[in-house]
Coordinates of C-alpha atoms in Angstrom, one line a residue:
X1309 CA 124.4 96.6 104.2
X1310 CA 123.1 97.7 101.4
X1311 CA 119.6 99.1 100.9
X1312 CA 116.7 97.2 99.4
X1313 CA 117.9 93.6 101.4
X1314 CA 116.9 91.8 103.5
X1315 CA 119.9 93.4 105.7
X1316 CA 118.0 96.8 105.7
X1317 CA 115.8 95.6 108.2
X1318 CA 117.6 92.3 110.4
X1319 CA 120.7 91.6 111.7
X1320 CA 119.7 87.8 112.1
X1321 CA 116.9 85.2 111.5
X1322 CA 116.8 81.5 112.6
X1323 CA 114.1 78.7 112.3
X1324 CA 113.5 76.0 114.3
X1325 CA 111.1 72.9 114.8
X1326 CA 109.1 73.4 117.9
X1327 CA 109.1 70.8 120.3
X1328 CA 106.7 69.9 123.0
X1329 CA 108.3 71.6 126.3
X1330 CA 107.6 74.8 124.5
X1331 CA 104.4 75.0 123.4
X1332 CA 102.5 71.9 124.5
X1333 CA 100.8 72.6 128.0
X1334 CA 100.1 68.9 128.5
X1335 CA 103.4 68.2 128.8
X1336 CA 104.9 71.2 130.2
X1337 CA 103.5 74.9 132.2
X1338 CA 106.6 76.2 131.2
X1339 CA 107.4 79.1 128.7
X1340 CA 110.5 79.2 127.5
X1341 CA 112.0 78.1 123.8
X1342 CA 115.0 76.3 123.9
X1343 CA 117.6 75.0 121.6
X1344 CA 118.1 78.4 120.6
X1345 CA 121.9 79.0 122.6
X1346 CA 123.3 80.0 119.3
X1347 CA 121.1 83.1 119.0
X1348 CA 123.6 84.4 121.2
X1349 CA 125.4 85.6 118.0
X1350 CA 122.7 88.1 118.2
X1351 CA 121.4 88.6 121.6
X1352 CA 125.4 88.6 123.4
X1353 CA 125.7 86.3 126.6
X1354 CA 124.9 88.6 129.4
X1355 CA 125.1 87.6 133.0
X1356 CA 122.0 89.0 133.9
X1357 CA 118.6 88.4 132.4
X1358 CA 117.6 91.1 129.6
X1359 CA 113.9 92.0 128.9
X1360 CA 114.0 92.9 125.1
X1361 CA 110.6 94.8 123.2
X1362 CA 109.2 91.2 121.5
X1363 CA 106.7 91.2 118.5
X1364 CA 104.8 87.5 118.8
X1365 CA 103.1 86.5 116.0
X1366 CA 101.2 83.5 114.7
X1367 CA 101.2 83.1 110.7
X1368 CA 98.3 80.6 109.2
X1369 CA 97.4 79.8 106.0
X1370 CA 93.8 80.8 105.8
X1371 CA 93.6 83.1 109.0
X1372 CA 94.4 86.7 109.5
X1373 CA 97.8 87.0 111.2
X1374 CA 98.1 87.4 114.8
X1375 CA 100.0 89.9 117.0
X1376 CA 100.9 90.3 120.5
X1377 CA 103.4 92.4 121.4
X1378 CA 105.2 92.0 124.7
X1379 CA 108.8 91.3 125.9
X1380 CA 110.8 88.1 126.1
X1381 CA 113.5 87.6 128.5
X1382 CA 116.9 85.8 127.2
X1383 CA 118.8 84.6 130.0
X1384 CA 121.2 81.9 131.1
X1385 CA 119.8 79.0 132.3
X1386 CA 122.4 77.5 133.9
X1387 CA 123.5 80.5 135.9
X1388 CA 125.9 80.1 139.4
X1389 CA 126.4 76.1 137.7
X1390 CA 129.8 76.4 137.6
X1391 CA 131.0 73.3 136.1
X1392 CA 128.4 73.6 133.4
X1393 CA 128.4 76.0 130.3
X1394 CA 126.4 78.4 129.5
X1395 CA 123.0 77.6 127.9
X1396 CA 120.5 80.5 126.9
X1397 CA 116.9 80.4 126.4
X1398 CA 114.2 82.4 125.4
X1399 CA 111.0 83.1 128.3
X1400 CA 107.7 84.4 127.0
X1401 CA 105.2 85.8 129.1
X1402 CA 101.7 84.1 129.9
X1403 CA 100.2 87.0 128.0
X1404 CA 101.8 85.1 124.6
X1405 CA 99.7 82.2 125.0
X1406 CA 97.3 82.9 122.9
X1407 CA 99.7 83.0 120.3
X1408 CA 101.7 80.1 121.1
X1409 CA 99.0 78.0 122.3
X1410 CA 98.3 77.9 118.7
X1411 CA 101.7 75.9 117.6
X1412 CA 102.1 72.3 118.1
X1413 CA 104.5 70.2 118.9
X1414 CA 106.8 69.7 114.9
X1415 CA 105.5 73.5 113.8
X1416 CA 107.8 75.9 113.0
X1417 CA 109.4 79.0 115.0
X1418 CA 111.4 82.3 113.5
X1419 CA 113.4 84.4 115.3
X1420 CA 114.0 87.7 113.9
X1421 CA 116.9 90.3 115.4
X1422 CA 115.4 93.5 113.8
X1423 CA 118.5 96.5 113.5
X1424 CA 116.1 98.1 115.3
X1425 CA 116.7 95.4 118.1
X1426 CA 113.8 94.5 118.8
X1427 CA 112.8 90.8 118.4
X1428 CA 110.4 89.0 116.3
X1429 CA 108.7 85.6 117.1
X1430 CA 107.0 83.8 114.1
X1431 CA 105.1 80.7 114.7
X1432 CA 103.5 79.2 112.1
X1433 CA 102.0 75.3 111.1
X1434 CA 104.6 72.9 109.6
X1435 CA 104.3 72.3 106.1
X1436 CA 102.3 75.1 105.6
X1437 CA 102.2 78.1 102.9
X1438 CA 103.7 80.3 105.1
X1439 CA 106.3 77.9 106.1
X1440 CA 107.5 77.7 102.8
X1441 CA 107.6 81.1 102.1
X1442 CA 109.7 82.2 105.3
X1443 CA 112.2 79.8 104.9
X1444 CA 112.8 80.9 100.7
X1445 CA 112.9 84.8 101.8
X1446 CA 115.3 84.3 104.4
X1447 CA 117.3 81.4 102.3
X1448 CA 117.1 78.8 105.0
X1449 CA 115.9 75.3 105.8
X1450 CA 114.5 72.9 108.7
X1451 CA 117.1 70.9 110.4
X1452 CA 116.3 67.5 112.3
X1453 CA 115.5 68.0 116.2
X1454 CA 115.0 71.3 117.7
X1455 CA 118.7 72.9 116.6
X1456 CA 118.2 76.4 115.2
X1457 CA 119.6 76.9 111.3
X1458 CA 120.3 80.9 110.6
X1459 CA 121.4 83.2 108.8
X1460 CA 123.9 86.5 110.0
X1461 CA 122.7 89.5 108.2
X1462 CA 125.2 91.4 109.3
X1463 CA 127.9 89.8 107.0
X1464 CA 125.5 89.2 104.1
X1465 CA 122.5 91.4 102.4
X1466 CA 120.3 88.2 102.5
X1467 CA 117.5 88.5 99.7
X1468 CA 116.8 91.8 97.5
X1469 CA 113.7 92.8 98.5
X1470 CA 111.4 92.8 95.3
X1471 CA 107.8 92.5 94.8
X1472 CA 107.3 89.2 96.0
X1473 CA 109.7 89.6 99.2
X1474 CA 108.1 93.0 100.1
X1475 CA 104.7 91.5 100.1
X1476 CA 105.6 88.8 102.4
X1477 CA 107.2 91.1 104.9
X1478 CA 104.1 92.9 105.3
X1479 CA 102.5 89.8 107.1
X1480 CA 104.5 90.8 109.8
X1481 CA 104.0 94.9 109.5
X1482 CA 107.4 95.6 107.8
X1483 CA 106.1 97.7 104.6
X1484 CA 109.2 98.4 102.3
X1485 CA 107.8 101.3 100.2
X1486 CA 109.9 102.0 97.2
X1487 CA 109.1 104.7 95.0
X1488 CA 110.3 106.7 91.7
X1489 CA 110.5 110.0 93.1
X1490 CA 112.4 111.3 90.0
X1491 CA 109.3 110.2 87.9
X1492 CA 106.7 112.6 90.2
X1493 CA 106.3 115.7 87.9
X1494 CA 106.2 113.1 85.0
X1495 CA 103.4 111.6 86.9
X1496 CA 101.7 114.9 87.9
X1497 CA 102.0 116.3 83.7
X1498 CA 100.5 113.2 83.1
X1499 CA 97.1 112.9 85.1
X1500 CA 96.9 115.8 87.6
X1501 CA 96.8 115.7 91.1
X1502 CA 94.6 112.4 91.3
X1503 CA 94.7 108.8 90.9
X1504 CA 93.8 107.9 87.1
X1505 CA 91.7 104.6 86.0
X1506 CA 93.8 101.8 86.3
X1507 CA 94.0 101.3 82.3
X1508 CA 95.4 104.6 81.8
X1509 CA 97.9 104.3 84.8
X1510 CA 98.3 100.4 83.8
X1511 CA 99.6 101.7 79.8
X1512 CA 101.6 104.6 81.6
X1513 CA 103.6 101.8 83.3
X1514 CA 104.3 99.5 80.7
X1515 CA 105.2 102.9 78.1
X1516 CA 108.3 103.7 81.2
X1517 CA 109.6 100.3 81.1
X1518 CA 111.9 99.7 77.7
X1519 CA 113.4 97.1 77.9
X1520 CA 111.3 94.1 78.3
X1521 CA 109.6 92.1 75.3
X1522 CA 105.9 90.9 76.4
X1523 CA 106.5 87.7 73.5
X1524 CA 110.3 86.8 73.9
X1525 CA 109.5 86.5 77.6
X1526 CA 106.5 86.9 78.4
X1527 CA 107.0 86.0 82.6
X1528 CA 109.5 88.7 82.7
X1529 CA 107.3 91.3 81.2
X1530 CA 104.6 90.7 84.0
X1531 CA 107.0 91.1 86.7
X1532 CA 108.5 94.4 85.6
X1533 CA 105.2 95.8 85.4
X1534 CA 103.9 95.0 88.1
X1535 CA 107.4 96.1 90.0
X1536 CA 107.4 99.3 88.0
X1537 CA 103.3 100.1 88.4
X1538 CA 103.4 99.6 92.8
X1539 CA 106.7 101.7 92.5
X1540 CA 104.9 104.9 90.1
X1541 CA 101.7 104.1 92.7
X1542 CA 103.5 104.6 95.4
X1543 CA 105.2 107.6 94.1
X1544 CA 101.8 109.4 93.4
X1545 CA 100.7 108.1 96.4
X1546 CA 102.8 109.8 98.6
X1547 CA 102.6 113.1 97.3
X1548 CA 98.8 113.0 97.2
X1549 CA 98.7 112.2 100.8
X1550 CA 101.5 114.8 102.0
X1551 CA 99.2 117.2 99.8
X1552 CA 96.4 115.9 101.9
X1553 CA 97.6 116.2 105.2
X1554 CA 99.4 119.5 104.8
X1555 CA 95.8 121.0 103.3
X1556 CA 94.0 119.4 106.4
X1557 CA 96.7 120.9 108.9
X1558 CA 96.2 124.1 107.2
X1559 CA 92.1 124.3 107.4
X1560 CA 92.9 123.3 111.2
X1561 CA 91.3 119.8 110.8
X1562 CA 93.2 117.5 113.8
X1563 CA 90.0 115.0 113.8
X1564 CA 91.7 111.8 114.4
X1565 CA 88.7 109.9 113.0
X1566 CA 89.0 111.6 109.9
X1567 CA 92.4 110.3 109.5
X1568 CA 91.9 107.1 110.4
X1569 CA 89.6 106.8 107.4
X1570 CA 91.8 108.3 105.1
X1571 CA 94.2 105.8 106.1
X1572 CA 92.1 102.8 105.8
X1573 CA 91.0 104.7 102.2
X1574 CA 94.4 104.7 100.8
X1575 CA 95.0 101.0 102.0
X1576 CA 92.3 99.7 100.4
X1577 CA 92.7 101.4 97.3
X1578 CA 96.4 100.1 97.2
X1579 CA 95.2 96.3 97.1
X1580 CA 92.2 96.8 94.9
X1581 CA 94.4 98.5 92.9
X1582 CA 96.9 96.2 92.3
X1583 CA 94.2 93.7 91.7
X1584 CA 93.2 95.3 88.3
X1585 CA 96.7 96.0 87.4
X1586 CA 97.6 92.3 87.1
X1587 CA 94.5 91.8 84.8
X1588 CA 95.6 95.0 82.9
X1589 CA 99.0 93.8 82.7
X1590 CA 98.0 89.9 82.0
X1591 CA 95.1 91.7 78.9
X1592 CA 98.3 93.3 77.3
X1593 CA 100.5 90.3 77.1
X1594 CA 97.3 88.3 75.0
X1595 CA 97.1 91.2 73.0
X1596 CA 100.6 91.4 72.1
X1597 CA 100.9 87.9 71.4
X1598 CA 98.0 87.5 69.2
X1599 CA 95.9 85.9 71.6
X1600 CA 92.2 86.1 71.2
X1601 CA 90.3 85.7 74.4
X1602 CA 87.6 87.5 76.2
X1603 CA 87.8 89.9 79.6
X1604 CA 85.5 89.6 82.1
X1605 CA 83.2 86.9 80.4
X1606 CA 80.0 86.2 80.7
X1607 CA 79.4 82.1 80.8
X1608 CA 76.6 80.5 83.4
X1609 CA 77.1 83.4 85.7
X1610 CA 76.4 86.9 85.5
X1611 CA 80.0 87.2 85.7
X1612 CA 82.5 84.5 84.3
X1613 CA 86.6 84.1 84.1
X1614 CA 88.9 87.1 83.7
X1615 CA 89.4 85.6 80.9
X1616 CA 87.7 83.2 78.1
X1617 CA 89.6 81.5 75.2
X1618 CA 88.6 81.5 73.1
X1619 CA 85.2 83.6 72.7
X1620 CA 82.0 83.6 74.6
X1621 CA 80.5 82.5 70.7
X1622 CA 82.1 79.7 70.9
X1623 CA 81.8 79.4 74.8
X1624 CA 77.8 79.0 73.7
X1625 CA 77.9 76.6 70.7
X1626 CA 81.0 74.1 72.2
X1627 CA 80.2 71.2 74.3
X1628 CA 81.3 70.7 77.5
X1629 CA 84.7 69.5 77.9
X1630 CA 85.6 70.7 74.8
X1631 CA 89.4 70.9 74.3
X1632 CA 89.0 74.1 72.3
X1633 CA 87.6 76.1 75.4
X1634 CA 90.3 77.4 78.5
X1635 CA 89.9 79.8 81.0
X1636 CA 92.1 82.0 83.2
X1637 CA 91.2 83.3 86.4
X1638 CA 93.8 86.1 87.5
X1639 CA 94.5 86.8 91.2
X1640 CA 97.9 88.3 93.0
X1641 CA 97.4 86.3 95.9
X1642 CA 95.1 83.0 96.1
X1643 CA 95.3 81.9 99.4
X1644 CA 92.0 79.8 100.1
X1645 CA 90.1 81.8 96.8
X1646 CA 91.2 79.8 94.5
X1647 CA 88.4 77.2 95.5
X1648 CA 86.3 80.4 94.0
X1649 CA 87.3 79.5 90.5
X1650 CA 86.1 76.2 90.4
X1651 CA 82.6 77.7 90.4
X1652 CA 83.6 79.5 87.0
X1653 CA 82.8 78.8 83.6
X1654 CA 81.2 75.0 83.8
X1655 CA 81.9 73.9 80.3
X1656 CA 85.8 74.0 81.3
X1657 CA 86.2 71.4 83.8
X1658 CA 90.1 71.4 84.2
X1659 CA 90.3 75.3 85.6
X1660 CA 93.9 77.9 85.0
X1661 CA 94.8 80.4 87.9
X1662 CA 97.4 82.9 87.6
X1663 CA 99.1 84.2 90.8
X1664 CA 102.0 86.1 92.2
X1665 CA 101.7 83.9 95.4
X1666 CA 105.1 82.5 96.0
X1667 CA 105.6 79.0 97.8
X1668 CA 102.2 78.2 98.2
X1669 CA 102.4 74.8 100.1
X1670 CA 102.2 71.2 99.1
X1671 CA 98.9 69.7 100.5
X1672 CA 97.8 73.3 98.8
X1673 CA 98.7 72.6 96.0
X1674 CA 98.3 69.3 95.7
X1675 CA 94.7 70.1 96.9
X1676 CA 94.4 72.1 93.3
X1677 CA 95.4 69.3 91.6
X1678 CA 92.8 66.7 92.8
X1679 CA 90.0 69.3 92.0
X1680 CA 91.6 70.0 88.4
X1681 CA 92.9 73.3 88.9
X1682 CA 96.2 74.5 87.2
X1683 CA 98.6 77.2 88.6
X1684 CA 99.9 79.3 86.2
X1685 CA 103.0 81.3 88.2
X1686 CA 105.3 83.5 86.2
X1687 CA 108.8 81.8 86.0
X1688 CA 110.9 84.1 88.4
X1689 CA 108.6 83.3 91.3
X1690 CA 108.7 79.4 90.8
X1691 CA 112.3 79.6 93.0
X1692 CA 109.6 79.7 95.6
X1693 CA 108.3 76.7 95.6
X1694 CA 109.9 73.0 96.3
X1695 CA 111.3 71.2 92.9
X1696 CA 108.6 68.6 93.0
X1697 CA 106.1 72.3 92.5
X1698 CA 107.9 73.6 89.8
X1699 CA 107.9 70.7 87.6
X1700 CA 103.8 71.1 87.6
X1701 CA 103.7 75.0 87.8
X1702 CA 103.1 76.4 84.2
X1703 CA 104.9 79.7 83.4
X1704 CA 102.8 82.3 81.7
X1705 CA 105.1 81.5 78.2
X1706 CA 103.7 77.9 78.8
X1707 CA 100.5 79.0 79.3
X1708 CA 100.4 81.0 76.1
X1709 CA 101.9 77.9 74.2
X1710 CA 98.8 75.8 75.6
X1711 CA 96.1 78.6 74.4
X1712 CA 98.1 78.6 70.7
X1713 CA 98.1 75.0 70.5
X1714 CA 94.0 74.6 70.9
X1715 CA 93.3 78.2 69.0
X1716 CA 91.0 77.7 66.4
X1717 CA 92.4 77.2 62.8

């Protein structure tokens, strides 16, 4: 095992298509999953039936993700048959339902054996976002019926858990925080004992990494900044809060109120955060490249695109549908907001969004298409997506090619 995998965290993970028996209560009261015998590789054959800690969870597309956490008993189901083999299966409790009840009959179920040991059920809607997502970070695919495909972390790493695979496991409450800790004091000379604007902390990121060239490849520049600037974040982060809690300690403040809103303070400047930092990042590979655009334009709305192409000037005096006019819309994740872009900039019918989603799903993005609305995905996250995807996907090099090609003479 080697830190920063996948391996870190599971010892094995398996998908399966979900079939009636198990989650349809027309057809069946019951509440067990079957077809999952081979998870045995994981969860041993013992003779008697085993209770183990369970995390349930149902996954959508455009809903918050649901928990329940309860057990799930694994047990032989042919028991005292002697002249049959063995055949395990997986019981959840009434109490999941809610959960489960969800699923339909051809959706999709993940079981997860944490090193922890304890388990991890994911449902979540075939062909969906999420879908596609879960099988890329665990490198596996659907088979036909209700067999179980999987993977044994235990004899490989599995996937390295970057940017885009950490943000995936925190659907499900794993939060991998990685962190410079030998660039603290560097951090500390730098702005003090406080979170900087997120220009200054933006610049301070892209001036620690060396070797990446924001015009030879543009896509890789992105995504070593944005690696590198939630690594320094966390890094400050960590030491202001310690600094924090050891000062509240000391004044003899044990308020749990108070720290459930410092918590929920720090967690929401994490994501707004790393909001601008895209924008920031995305503003400094126009600028190297020559591109003129404009930031936080002003079209029809009080507020426009993140960015105009190539002026708001020429925004005013150009006809709509002009060929000379593109905007970009920045945003980590999109999830159901891209639909919010369509509202920008009405002179530029045939809309650009740039994301760090991976595998967002086909009738997604297919969706996009019909309503003229182009991903732009930086190229090491395409991987993510199926091959019919990534021939439509534009890479942020492609993207600048498109902006060159129209820029005024």
């Amino acid at each position: 095992m080697r830190k920063g995998y996948l391996s870190e965290y599971f010892e094995g993970v398996s998908v399966k298509t979900l079939t009636p028996t198990e989650v349809d209560p027309a057809v069946s009261r019951g509440h067990e999953l079957q077809g999952v015998d081979d998870f045995r590789a994981f969860l041993g054959t013992p003779e008697e039936k085993v209770y183990l800690p369970t995390s349930y969870f149902w996954l959508g597309d455009d809903e918050l993700p649901l928990r329940v956490e309860r057990t799930a008993t694994w047990y032989d189901s042919r028991k005292g048959q002697k002249k049959r083999s063995a055949e395990y299966r997986l019981y959840y409790p009434a109490a999941v339902n809610e959960v489960a009840r969800r699923a339909r009959p051809g959706d999709t179920l993940f079981l997860c054996k944490q090193k922890a040991g304890d388990l991890m059920a994911i449902f979540c809607a075939s062909g969906s976002s999420i879908e596609q997502q879960l099988l890329w970070l665990f490198d596996l695919s659907l088979t036909h019926g209700d067999s179980l495909e999987q993977v044994d972390l235990r004899e490989t790493d599995g996937r390295s858990l970057d940017l885009v695979a950490r943000e995936l496991l925190e659907l499900f409450g794993i939060e991998v925080i990685v962190t410079k800790d030998e660039w603290l004091n560097r951090l500390l000379r730098a702005f003090g004992p406080a979170f900087p604007t997120t220009e200054r902390f933006s610049a301070f990121t892209r001036k620690a990494v060396k070797d990446v060239d924001p015009v030879a490849d543009p896509d890789a520049a992105l995504i070593r900044w944005m690696e590198m600037e939630e690594r320094l974040f966390r890094t400050l982060e960590k030491h202001l809060v310690e600094e924090y809690l050891k000062a509240q300690f000391a004044a003899g403040n044990t308020d749990a109120d108070d720290f459930l809103q410092f918590s929920l303070s720090v967690h929401g400047t994490r994501k707004s955060r790393a909001g601008f930092a895209l924008g920031n990042h995305v503003e400094a590979i126009l600028k190297a490249n020559s591109v003129t655009y404009k930031r936080e334009a002003e079209t029809e709305k009080r507020k426009g695109p993140d960015f105009l192409f190539p002026s708001e000037d020429l925004y005013r005096t150009e006809p709509a549908g002009s060929d000379r006019l593109i905007m970009l819309a920045a945003k980590r994740t999109c999830k159901d907001r891209w639909r919010q872009v369509l509202a920008e900039a009405d002179k530029i019918p045939f809309k650009h969004l740039l994301t760090l989603q991976p595998g967002i799903s086909v009738a997604q993005t297919t969706e996009m298409q019909k309503f003229k609305l182009q991903l732009v995905v930086p190229s090491p996250i395409h991987a993510t997506y199926k091959p019919a995807q990534q021939s439509w996907l534009l890479s942020v090099s492609n993207f600048l090619e498109l902006v060159r090609s129209r820029s005024v003479a």
